[in-house]
Coordinates of C-alpha atoms in Angstrom, one line a residue:
M71 CA -8.3 -6.9 -43.9
L72 CA -8.5 -3.5 -46.0
N73 CA -11.9 -2.0 -47.3
Q74 CA -12.5 -1.5 -51.4
P75 CA -8.7 -0.1 -52.4
V76 CA -9.5 3.4 -52.9
V77 CA -7.2 5.8 -55.1
F78 CA -6.5 8.7 -53.3
R79 CA -5.3 12.3 -54.9
P80 CA -4.0 14.9 -52.7
R81 CA -4.6 18.4 -52.6
P82 CA -1.6 20.2 -53.6
S83 CA -0.1 21.6 -50.7
P84 CA 3.3 22.4 -49.1
S85 CA 3.0 18.4 -47.9
L86 CA 7.0 17.6 -46.2
P87 CA 6.0 20.4 -43.4
V88 CA 2.6 19.3 -42.9
L89 CA 4.1 15.6 -42.5
L90 CA 7.0 17.2 -40.0
A91 CA 4.6 19.1 -38.0
A92 CA 2.5 15.6 -37.8
W93 CA 4.9 13.6 -37.3
T94 CA 6.2 15.8 -33.8
V95 CA 2.4 15.8 -32.6
L96 CA 2.8 12.4 -32.5
D97 CA 5.8 12.0 -30.8
L98 CA 4.4 14.7 -28.0
L99 CA 1.4 12.2 -27.9
F100 CA 3.5 9.1 -27.2
N101 CA 6.7 10.4 -25.7
V102 CA 5.5 13.1 -22.9
R103 CA 5.5 11.5 -19.5
Y104 CA 4.2 14.3 -17.9
P105 CA 3.4 15.1 -14.3
A106 CA 6.4 12.7 -13.9
P107 CA 9.9 14.1 -14.2
A108 CA 11.5 13.6 -17.9
P109 CA 14.4 15.5 -19.5
A110 CA 12.3 18.8 -22.6
W111 CA 14.7 16.8 -25.1
L112 CA 12.6 13.0 -24.7
W113 CA 9.5 14.9 -25.9
F114 CA 11.4 15.4 -29.4
L115 CA 12.9 12.3 -29.7
P116 CA 11.0 10.3 -32.7
S117 CA 9.0 7.5 -30.7
I118 CA 9.6 4.1 -32.4
D119 CA 5.6 3.8 -32.3
A120 CA 4.8 6.9 -34.8
T121 CA 7.8 6.2 -36.8
V122 CA 6.3 2.6 -37.2
L123 CA 2.8 3.9 -37.2
L124 CA 4.1 6.6 -40.2
A125 CA 5.7 4.1 -42.1
A126 CA 3.0 2.0 -42.2
V127 CA 0.9 5.2 -43.8
A128 CA 3.5 5.7 -46.0
I129 CA 3.2 2.3 -47.4
L130 CA -0.4 2.9 -48.4
G131 CA 0.5 6.1 -49.8
W132 CA 2.7 4.8 -51.8
R133 CA 0.0 2.3 -52.8
G134 CA -2.1 5.0 -53.9
H135 CA -4.7 3.4 -50.4
R136 CA -6.1 5.6 -48.2
L137 CA -6.4 4.4 -44.6
P138 CA -10.7 3.5 -44.2
R139 CA -12.4 5.7 -41.7
G140 CA -12.9 2.6 -39.3
V141 CA -9.4 2.2 -39.1
A142 CA -8.3 6.1 -38.9
V143 CA -10.5 6.0 -35.6
A144 CA -9.3 2.8 -34.5
L145 CA -5.5 4.5 -34.5
A146 CA -6.5 7.6 -33.3
L147 CA -8.2 5.8 -30.4
A148 CA -5.2 4.0 -30.0
V149 CA -2.9 6.3 -29.7
V150 CA -5.6 8.2 -26.5
V151 CA -4.9 4.8 -25.0
V152 CA -0.9 5.2 -25.0
R153 CA -1.3 8.8 -23.7
A154 CA -3.5 7.6 -20.8
F155 CA -1.3 5.1 -20.2
R156 CA 1.4 7.6 -20.2
V157 CA -0.2 10.1 -17.8
G158 CA -0.9 7.1 -15.5
D159 CA 2.8 6.1 -15.5
G160 CA 3.5 9.8 -14.9
V161 CA 1.2 9.9 -12.2
V162 CA 2.5 6.6 -10.3
L163 CA 6.2 7.7 -10.8
R164 CA 5.6 11.3 -9.9
Y165 CA 3.8 10.5 -6.2
F166 CA 4.5 6.6 -5.5
N167 CA 8.3 6.4 -7.1
R168 CA 7.2 3.0 -9.4
P169 CA 5.4 2.9 -12.4
F170 CA 2.2 2.0 -13.5
D171 CA 0.7 -1.4 -12.9
V172 CA -2.6 -1.8 -15.5
G173 CA -3.8 -4.7 -13.3
L174 CA -3.1 -3.5 -9.7
D175 CA -3.5 0.3 -10.0
L176 CA -6.6 0.7 -12.3
P177 CA -9.0 -0.9 -10.5
T178 CA -7.9 1.5 -7.6
A179 CA -8.1 4.7 -9.8
G180 CA -11.7 5.7 -8.1
E181 CA -9.4 6.9 -4.5
I182 CA -7.5 9.5 -6.6
G183 CA -10.7 11.1 -7.2
R184 CA -12.2 10.8 -3.3
L185 CA -8.6 11.9 -2.3
M186 CA -9.4 15.0 -5.1
R187 CA -13.3 16.0 -4.0
A188 CA -11.1 16.0 -0.3
T189 CA -8.5 18.3 -1.4
V190 CA -9.5 20.8 -3.5
R191 CA -11.7 23.6 -3.6
P192 CA -14.9 22.7 -5.8
P193 CA -14.8 25.1 -8.4
V194 CA -11.2 23.6 -9.0
L195 CA -12.5 20.3 -9.3
V196 CA -14.5 20.9 -11.7
A197 CA -12.7 22.8 -14.1
A198 CA -9.6 20.3 -13.8
T199 CA -12.5 17.8 -14.6
L200 CA -13.8 20.1 -17.3
G201 CA -10.0 20.5 -18.3
L202 CA -9.5 16.6 -18.3
G203 CA -12.6 15.8 -20.9
A204 CA -11.3 18.9 -23.4
C205 CA -7.8 17.7 -23.2
T206 CA -9.1 13.7 -24.1
F207 CA -10.7 15.5 -26.8
G208 CA -8.5 17.0 -28.1
F209 CA -5.7 14.5 -28.1
A210 CA -8.2 12.5 -30.1
W211 CA -8.2 15.5 -32.8
L212 CA -4.9 16.1 -33.0
A213 CA -3.6 12.2 -33.2
G214 CA -6.6 11.6 -36.2
W215 CA -5.5 15.0 -37.7
S216 CA -1.6 14.1 -37.8
I217 CA -2.2 10.4 -39.5
R218 CA -4.6 12.6 -42.1
A219 CA -2.3 14.9 -42.4
A220 CA 0.5 12.1 -43.2
E221 CA -2.0 10.5 -45.2
R222 CA -2.2 13.2 -47.4
S223 CA 1.3 14.1 -47.7
F224 CA 2.3 10.9 -48.7
A225 CA 0.8 10.9 -51.5
A226 CA 3.5 12.3 -52.8
A227 CA 6.7 10.4 -53.5
R228 CA 8.8 13.3 -52.9
V229 CA 7.7 13.5 -49.2
R230 CA 7.8 9.6 -49.0
R231 CA 11.4 9.4 -50.3
T232 CA 12.7 12.7 -47.1
F233 CA 10.7 10.5 -44.7
A234 CA 12.7 7.3 -45.7
V235 CA 15.6 9.3 -45.8
L236 CA 15.0 10.7 -42.2
V237 CA 14.8 6.9 -40.8
A238 CA 17.3 5.6 -42.4
S239 CA 19.5 8.3 -40.7
A240 CA 17.6 8.3 -37.9
V241 CA 18.5 4.3 -37.6
A242 CA 22.2 4.9 -38.7
G243 CA 23.0 7.6 -36.0
S244 CA 21.8 5.5 -33.0
A245 CA 24.9 3.3 -34.0
L246 CA 26.7 5.9 -32.9
F247 CA 25.0 6.4 -29.6
S248 CA 24.2 3.2 -26.7
Q249 CA 21.2 1.3 -27.6
T250 CA 19.9 2.5 -24.3
D251 CA 20.1 5.3 -21.7
S252 CA 20.9 4.7 -17.8
S253 CA 17.2 6.0 -17.4
G254 CA 15.6 3.7 -20.4
L255 CA 13.9 7.2 -21.9
R256 CA 16.0 6.5 -25.3
Q257 CA 16.7 3.8 -27.7
G258 CA 20.3 5.3 -29.6
L259 CA 18.0 8.4 -31.4
F260 CA 14.7 7.3 -31.0
A261 CA 12.0 7.3 -27.7
P262 CA 11.4 3.4 -26.9
S263 CA 8.3 1.9 -28.1
V264 CA 5.3 1.7 -25.8
A265 CA 4.0 -1.4 -27.3
G266 CA 7.0 -4.0 -25.1
R267 CA 5.9 -2.1 -22.0
L268 CA 1.5 -2.5 -22.7
A269 CA 2.4 -6.3 -23.7
R270 CA 4.2 -7.4 -20.7
E271 CA 1.2 -5.5 -18.8
A272 CA -1.4 -7.4 -20.3
I273 CA 0.4 -11.2 -19.6
R274 CA 0.8 -9.4 -16.3
A275 CA -3.3 -8.4 -15.3
G276 CA -3.8 -12.1 -17.2
R277 CA -1.8 -14.0 -14.3
L278 CA -3.6 -12.1 -11.4
D279 CA -5.9 -14.7 -10.6
D280 CA -2.5 -17.4 -10.1
D281 CA -0.3 -14.4 -8.6
G282 CA -3.2 -14.4 -5.9
R283 CA -3.8 -18.0 -5.4
Q284 CA -0.1 -17.9 -4.7
Q285 CA -0.6 -14.5 -2.7
A286 CA -2.9 -16.3 -0.5
Q287 CA -0.6 -19.5 -0.3
R288 CA 2.2 -17.2 1.3
V289 CA -0.6 -15.6 3.8
R290 CA -1.6 -18.4 5.6
T291 CA 2.3 -19.2 5.6
D292 CA 3.4 -15.9 7.7
A293 CA -0.2 -15.9 9.4
A294 CA 0.8 -19.6 11.2
R295 CA 4.0 -18.8 11.8
V296 CA 3.0 -15.4 14.0
A297 CA -0.1 -17.5 15.3
S298 CA 2.3 -20.3 16.8
R299 CA 4.3 -17.5 18.7
P300 CA 3.7 -17.4 22.7
H301 CA 1.4 -14.4 23.0
D302 CA 0.2 -14.4 26.8
L303 CA 1.8 -10.6 26.8
A304 CA 2.4 -10.8 30.8
G305 CA 5.5 -9.0 30.2
L306 CA 3.9 -6.0 30.0
G307 CA 2.0 -6.2 33.0
G308 CA -1.1 -5.4 32.3
V309 CA -0.1 -0.9 31.3
H310 CA -2.2 0.4 28.6
V311 CA -0.5 0.1 24.5
L312 CA -1.1 3.1 22.6
V313 CA -0.1 3.4 19.2
F314 CA -0.2 6.3 17.1
F315 CA 0.2 6.2 13.1
V316 CA 1.5 9.4 12.4
E317 CA 0.9 9.7 8.2
S318 CA 3.6 9.9 5.9
Y319 CA 6.3 10.5 8.8
G320 CA 9.2 9.3 6.5
A321 CA 12.9 8.7 6.9
T322 CA 13.3 11.4 4.8
V323 CA 13.0 13.7 7.6
L324 CA 16.4 12.5 8.6
E325 CA 17.8 12.5 4.8
D326 CA 16.9 15.8 3.9
Q327 CA 19.2 18.2 5.4
R328 CA 16.0 20.6 3.9
M329 CA 14.6 19.2 6.8
A330 CA 16.6 17.2 9.2
S331 CA 17.7 20.4 11.1
R332 CA 13.9 21.2 12.0
I333 CA 13.3 17.9 13.0
D334 CA 16.6 17.2 15.2
A335 CA 15.5 20.4 17.1
L336 CA 11.8 18.9 17.5
Y337 CA 13.6 15.6 18.7
R338 CA 15.4 17.2 21.5
D339 CA 12.5 19.8 22.7
V340 CA 10.6 16.3 22.8
E341 CA 12.9 13.8 24.4
G342 CA 13.9 17.4 26.9
R343 CA 10.7 17.5 27.5
L344 CA 9.7 13.5 28.5
R345 CA 12.8 12.7 30.0
A346 CA 12.3 15.2 32.2
R347 CA 8.1 13.6 33.0
G348 CA 10.4 9.9 33.6
F349 CA 9.8 8.5 29.9
Q350 CA 12.4 6.7 28.4
I351 CA 12.5 6.5 24.4
A352 CA 14.4 4.3 21.8
S353 CA 14.1 5.0 18.5
R354 CA 14.9 2.6 14.9
L355 CA 13.5 2.7 11.3
L356 CA 11.5 0.1 10.1
D357 CA 10.5 -0.8 6.4
S358 CA 7.1 0.1 5.0
P359 CA 5.2 -2.2 2.4
T360 CA 4.0 0.8 0.8
Y361 CA 5.6 4.4 -0.8
G362 CA 3.4 7.7 -0.2
G363 CA 0.1 6.6 0.2
R364 CA -2.2 3.3 0.8
S365 CA -1.7 3.8 4.7
Q366 CA -3.9 0.9 4.9
L367 CA -1.1 -1.6 3.8
A368 CA 0.8 -0.2 6.8
H369 CA -1.9 -0.4 9.4
Q370 CA -2.5 -4.0 7.9
A371 CA 1.7 -5.2 8.2
L372 CA 1.9 -3.7 11.6
F373 CA -1.8 -5.2 13.1
T374 CA -1.0 -8.8 11.7
G375 CA 2.6 -9.4 11.1
V376 CA 2.1 -10.2 7.0
R377 CA 3.1 -8.0 4.6
A378 CA 0.9 -7.0 1.5
G379 CA 2.2 -4.5 -0.9
N380 CA -0.5 -3.9 -3.4
R381 CA -4.0 -4.7 -4.1
I382 CA -3.4 -8.6 -4.8
E383 CA -1.9 -9.4 -1.6
D384 CA -3.7 -7.0 0.3
A385 CA -7.1 -9.0 -0.9
A386 CA -5.4 -12.6 0.0
V387 CA -4.6 -10.9 3.8
Q388 CA -8.8 -8.9 3.8
S389 CA -10.4 -12.5 2.9
L390 CA -8.0 -14.6 5.1
R391 CA -8.3 -12.6 8.1
P392 CA -5.0 -13.6 10.3
R393 CA -5.2 -13.4 14.4
A394 CA -4.0 -10.4 14.1
M395 CA -2.6 -7.8 17.1
A396 CA -6.0 -7.0 18.7
D397 CA -7.0 -10.7 18.6
F398 CA -3.8 -11.5 20.6
F399 CA -4.6 -8.4 23.4
R400 CA -7.7 -9.5 23.7
D401 CA -6.6 -13.2 24.3
A402 CA -4.3 -11.5 27.1
G403 CA -7.4 -9.6 28.6
Y404 CA -7.0 -5.8 26.9
R405 CA -9.9 -4.1 25.3
S406 CA -8.7 -3.1 21.5
V407 CA -9.6 0.2 20.1
L408 CA -9.0 1.6 16.1
V409 CA -9.5 5.5 16.0
M410 CA -9.5 6.3 12.1
P411 CA -10.3 10.3 12.0
G412 CA -9.8 9.9 8.5
T413 CA -12.4 7.5 7.4
T414 CA -15.7 9.4 6.1
H415 CA -16.7 6.8 4.0
P416 CA -19.0 4.0 5.4
D417 CA -19.3 2.3 2.1
L418 CA -15.8 1.5 1.9
P419 CA -15.6 -1.9 3.6
R420 CA -12.6 -3.7 5.0
W421 CA -11.5 -5.6 7.8
L422 CA -10.9 -4.0 11.1
Y423 CA -8.0 -6.5 12.0
G424 CA -10.3 -7.8 14.5
F425 CA -10.5 -4.4 16.6
D426 CA -12.8 -4.2 19.1
R427 CA -14.0 -1.2 18.9
L428 CA -13.6 2.0 15.4
Y429 CA -14.1 4.9 16.1
A430 CA -14.5 6.8 12.3
A431 CA -15.4 10.5 11.8
W432 CA -18.6 10.5 12.3
D433 CA -18.0 8.8 15.7
L434 CA -16.3 11.6 17.5
S435 CA -18.4 14.9 17.3
Y436 CA -16.4 17.0 15.9
R437 CA -17.9 20.3 15.3
G438 CA -14.7 22.9 14.6
P439 CA -13.1 23.8 11.3
T440 CA -11.6 21.1 8.3
F441 CA -8.1 21.5 7.4
A442 CA -6.8 20.0 3.8
F443 CA -7.5 16.7 4.0
G444 CA -8.3 16.4 7.5
A445 CA -12.0 16.2 8.4
M446 CA -10.5 17.0 12.4
P447 CA -7.2 18.2 14.3
D448 CA -5.4 15.2 15.7
Q449 CA -5.2 17.1 19.0
F450 CA -9.0 17.2 19.2
V451 CA -8.8 13.1 18.4
V452 CA -6.1 12.8 21.1
R453 CA -8.2 14.4 23.5
A454 CA -11.3 13.2 22.7
I455 CA -10.2 9.4 22.6
H456 CA -8.4 9.8 25.9
D457 CA -11.9 11.6 28.0
R458 CA -14.0 8.5 25.9
E459 CA -11.9 4.9 26.8
I460 CA -8.6 5.9 28.7
G461 CA -10.4 8.2 31.5
A462 CA -12.9 5.4 31.6
A463 CA -11.0 1.7 31.0
K464 CA -12.0 -0.9 33.6
T465 CA -9.4 -3.0 31.4
P466 CA -6.3 -2.6 30.5
L467 CA -6.4 -0.7 26.5
L468 CA -5.0 -1.5 22.8
L469 CA -5.3 1.9 21.7
A470 CA -4.2 2.2 18.0
Y471 CA -4.9 5.3 16.2
A472 CA -4.2 6.1 12.5
L473 CA -3.6 10.4 12.6
I474 CA -4.4 12.0 9.2
S475 CA -2.9 16.0 10.0
S476 CA 0.2 15.3 8.0
H477 CA -1.8 14.4 5.0
A478 CA -0.9 15.9 1.9
P479 CA -1.6 18.5 0.6
W480 CA -0.4 20.2 3.8
D481 CA -1.8 23.7 2.7
S482 CA -3.7 24.0 5.5
Q483 CA -2.9 22.5 8.6
P484 CA -4.2 23.1 12.3
P485 CA -2.8 25.4 14.8
M486 CA -2.3 23.7 18.6
L487 CA -3.9 24.6 21.5
A488 CA -1.8 25.3 24.6
N489 CA -4.9 24.7 27.1
W490 CA -6.1 20.9 26.3
G491 CA -9.2 21.8 28.8
E492 CA -9.9 24.1 25.5
V493 CA -10.5 21.6 22.9
G494 CA -14.0 20.5 23.4
D495 CA -15.8 19.8 20.5
G496 CA -13.6 21.8 17.9
H497 CA -15.2 24.9 17.9
A498 CA -12.1 26.8 19.5
F499 CA -10.3 25.8 16.2
A500 CA -12.6 28.1 14.5
E501 CA -10.8 30.9 16.5
L502 CA -7.4 30.9 15.6
A503 CA -5.8 30.6 12.3
P504 CA -5.0 27.4 10.6
V505 CA -1.2 27.5 9.3
R506 CA -1.3 27.7 5.8
F507 CA 1.3 26.6 2.8
P508 CA 1.8 27.5 -0.4
T509 CA 1.4 24.1 -1.8
N510 CA -1.0 22.1 -3.8
W511 CA -0.9 19.0 -5.1
S512 CA 1.1 20.7 -8.3
N513 CA 4.1 21.8 -6.5
L514 CA 4.7 19.5 -3.9
G515 CA 8.5 19.1 -4.7
Q516 CA 8.5 22.7 -3.4
A517 CA 6.4 21.2 -0.1
A518 CA 9.5 20.4 2.0
D519 CA 8.4 23.4 4.9
A520 CA 4.9 22.8 4.8
Y521 CA 5.5 19.1 5.1
T522 CA 7.9 19.2 7.6
H523 CA 5.9 21.5 9.5
A524 CA 3.0 19.3 9.2
V525 CA 4.8 16.4 11.1
A526 CA 6.2 18.2 14.0
Y527 CA 2.6 19.5 14.7
D528 CA 1.5 15.6 15.0
L529 CA 4.8 14.9 17.3
G530 CA 4.0 17.6 19.0
V531 CA 0.4 16.7 19.4
I532 CA 2.2 13.5 20.9
A533 CA 4.8 14.9 23.1
D534 CA 2.4 17.3 24.7
Y535 CA 0.2 14.5 25.4
L536 CA 2.0 12.3 27.0
A537 CA 3.4 15.5 29.0
S538 CA -0.1 16.5 29.9
F539 CA -2.1 13.7 30.7
D540 CA -0.7 10.8 33.2
L541 CA -1.1 7.4 31.6
G542 CA 0.3 5.7 34.0
D543 CA 3.6 3.4 33.0
A544 CA 2.1 2.6 29.3
L545 CA 3.9 1.9 26.3
V546 CA 3.8 3.5 23.7
I547 CA 4.5 3.6 19.8
V548 CA 4.9 6.0 17.3
L549 CA 5.3 5.6 13.5
G550 CA 5.2 6.6 10.7
D551 CA 3.0 5.1 7.9
H552 CA 5.1 5.4 5.0
Q553 CA 7.5 7.8 3.3
P554 CA 5.8 11.1 1.6
V555 CA 5.3 11.3 -2.3
A556 CA 7.7 11.4 -4.1
D557 CA 8.3 14.7 -4.9
V558 CA 9.1 15.6 -1.1
T559 CA 11.4 12.5 -0.9
G560 CA 13.5 13.5 -4.0
A561 CA 12.3 9.5 -5.6
S562 CA 14.3 8.5 -2.8
A563 CA 14.2 4.3 -3.1
S564 CA 13.5 4.2 0.9
S565 CA 10.8 3.0 2.3
A566 CA 12.2 3.5 5.4
V567 CA 9.9 4.7 8.6
P568 CA 11.0 5.6 12.2
I569 CA 9.3 4.2 14.9
H570 CA 9.5 5.3 18.8
V571 CA 8.6 3.2 21.5
I572 CA 8.1 5.4 25.2
S573 CA 7.5 4.3 28.3
R574 CA 7.9 5.6 31.9
R575 CA 9.4 1.6 32.9
P576 CA 12.8 0.8 31.5
A577 CA 11.6 -2.8 31.6
L578 CA 9.1 -2.1 28.4
I579 CA 11.8 -0.5 26.5
D580 CA 14.4 -2.7 27.3
P581 CA 13.3 -5.7 24.8
F582 CA 13.7 -2.4 22.1
R583 CA 17.2 -1.9 23.0
A584 CA 17.9 -5.2 22.7
R585 CA 16.7 -5.7 19.1
G586 CA 18.9 -2.5 18.1
Y587 CA 16.6 0.6 18.9
V588 CA 18.8 3.5 20.2
D589 CA 18.1 5.7 23.1
G590 CA 16.3 8.9 21.8
M591 CA 14.4 10.4 19.3
R592 CA 16.5 10.1 16.6
P593 CA 16.6 6.5 14.7
R594 CA 20.3 5.2 13.5
A595 CA 20.5 4.8 9.8
D596 CA 22.4 2.3 9.4
G597 CA 21.9 -1.1 6.6
A598 CA 18.4 -2.4 6.0
P599 CA 15.7 -1.8 8.0
P600 CA 13.7 -5.1 9.3
G601 CA 9.8 -5.1 7.9
M602 CA 6.9 -3.2 9.6
E603 CA 5.2 -7.0 9.3
T604 CA 8.1 -8.0 12.1
F605 CA 7.0 -6.1 14.5
L606 CA 4.4 -8.1 15.8
P607 CA 5.9 -10.9 16.2
D608 CA 8.8 -9.4 18.0
L609 CA 6.0 -7.6 20.3
L610 CA 4.7 -10.9 21.2
A611 CA 8.0 -13.0 21.8
D612 CA 9.7 -10.2 24.2
F613 CA 6.3 -9.8 26.2
S614 CA 5.1 -13.2 26.3
P615 CA 7.5 -15.3 28.5
A616 CA 7.1 -19.2 28.0
V617 CA 4.9 -18.7 31.4
P618 CA 1.3 -19.0 32.5
R619 CA -0.7 -15.5 31.8
T620 CA -1.4 -14.0 34.7
T621 CA -3.7 -11.6 36.0
P622 CA -2.9 -8.2 34.5
R623 CA -1.6 -5.9 36.6
G624 CA -0.3 -2.3 37.1
L625 CA -3.2 -1.0 35.1
S626 CA -3.2 3.0 35.1
P627 CA -6.0 4.1 34.1
G628 CA -4.6 7.4 33.1
T629 CA -6.3 10.5 34.7
P630 CA -6.5 13.5 32.7
T631 CA -3.7 16.6 34.7
A632 CA -5.2 19.1 32.0
A633 CA -8.8 21.0 32.8
P634 CA -10.9 17.8 32.4
E635 CA -14.1 17.6 30.8
T636 CA -17.2 15.3 30.4
R637 CA -16.9 12.3 28.6
A638 CA -19.6 11.8 25.6
G639 CA -21.1 8.2 26.2
H640 CA -20.6 6.1 23.5
R641 CA -21.8 2.9 22.1
D642 CA -19.2 0.0 21.0
R643 CA -19.5 -0.6 17.4
P644 CA -19.9 -4.4 16.8
S645 CA -16.9 -6.2 15.3
G646 CA -17.0 -8.4 12.2
A647 CA -18.6 -7.6 8.9
R648 CA -20.7 -5.2 10.3
A649 CA -17.9 -3.0 11.6
G650 CA -15.4 -3.5 8.7
A651 CA -18.2 -1.7 6.9
M652 CA -17.2 1.5 8.1
Q653 CA -13.5 0.5 7.8
R654 CA -11.9 3.2 5.0
T655 CA -9.2 2.7 2.1
V656 CA -7.4 5.7 3.0
P657 CA -7.0 7.1 -1.0
S658 CA -4.1 9.2 -0.9
P659 CA -0.9 9.3 -2.4
G660 CA 0.4 11.1 1.0

């Protein structure tokens, strides 16, 4: 209800230009999708929301009334909320290649702050924070000014008539165009309303509890299907199994010509080096449950055989804690180790997928420089874990790494030490210049070279490690966690990532060939790839014959052929709730 009517007598002014300026400002506040890519013409289309708002103000002016102060402030704040929603939509579209989801994305917005603190220099971060606050205040002031300026202008009858003619002309002109273009950015001559989208978001957010219950039931069903598989893993013969997740290693390296030539050359080099040392390699593509970030969803799919692509599904898996890869390997006599050098915050609890031991950043005693997001180079991580775990192994190991050197924004990357014996505690990395690229979060569309170099670095580290250290007949699994940000992929719709299996024992590669893996490092891109969650049940089926499990055999503890170093002692960290408190959700779009 309006307050007591107030007769409004405007000041004499050139009111039509003021109205057009106010209308344009409101259009910009409602329409601009930055940082998502969008054509500039969209900015200046008359917004349906702005037009309806001005029409309501015009009707009040015709009746000689003025908006009460509280209503004007509420409308200005509503415009700011819409602007914030447009920014959120722009960020998620640009980096994750999907629309913003209020119920799923808003609760995880704090991850962006942690990511910025890890990758942006403090002075720049402070300036950006102050700038964000200034922009918010500025948007509120512009919205309030536009509403009051339009109100003053509409007090003149000729301005109301002109506005009505302009709106009627736009409505009539819209009949000459398709009502909606293929991008969904235009409805006739108008920019579409955000009201319907916000209403759908509110309805969806209200159904999150029901969605959670449905997803929990789906997780139970999928987990039971995985647990029912034979799982003695006798077919592995007791060899070590090493899993390397390469951050942001996506199928775009094969699809984008800016990257493919360099990656193909790297693949040929890796194949030549490893085959000369008796390794066989087979590769294919898998479909990741995530895109551009949230690597933990990919880790979870591989380790549990259950797919979770958003916060609600993830919460269901985290709550139910199904039997996972580490559990099956433990039953087969393996010790399981998870290495997460990107885990730097001990206060973000996650279930550890049943691994016996977690190595977080603070466990690795690194004393060298940092490189962009990475607290330490992946070459150091691989060497340190080899010394602590493989060199000292008395039982077969399931050893999983979440590598981080290929994490966005790729502006500062570690050098590669030719002699693994010089890795030590990391001081040696300070003696070499980092590899620098002119990239940051604002220009990742020009980061193809930096991104390709980062992926090549990690694949090179793994290949050099396998060539330099004796791991016996170990089964080595190398895969990406997700595609890089959409700026790099060109907004490709594919969520595929390469996976490579490597071993000196042909019998360990043959089951993968039977499932469609092709020889060599380059996967074949034909048809829809299977989901990452299929890997665990397939592994169990292929290496668990229906016979009683035998004593693990063929254990090759792994003797380094590089110069030996003293191994630092370590103490196993308990699994379960205490260990889970150290798992970190990697807060990135990269």
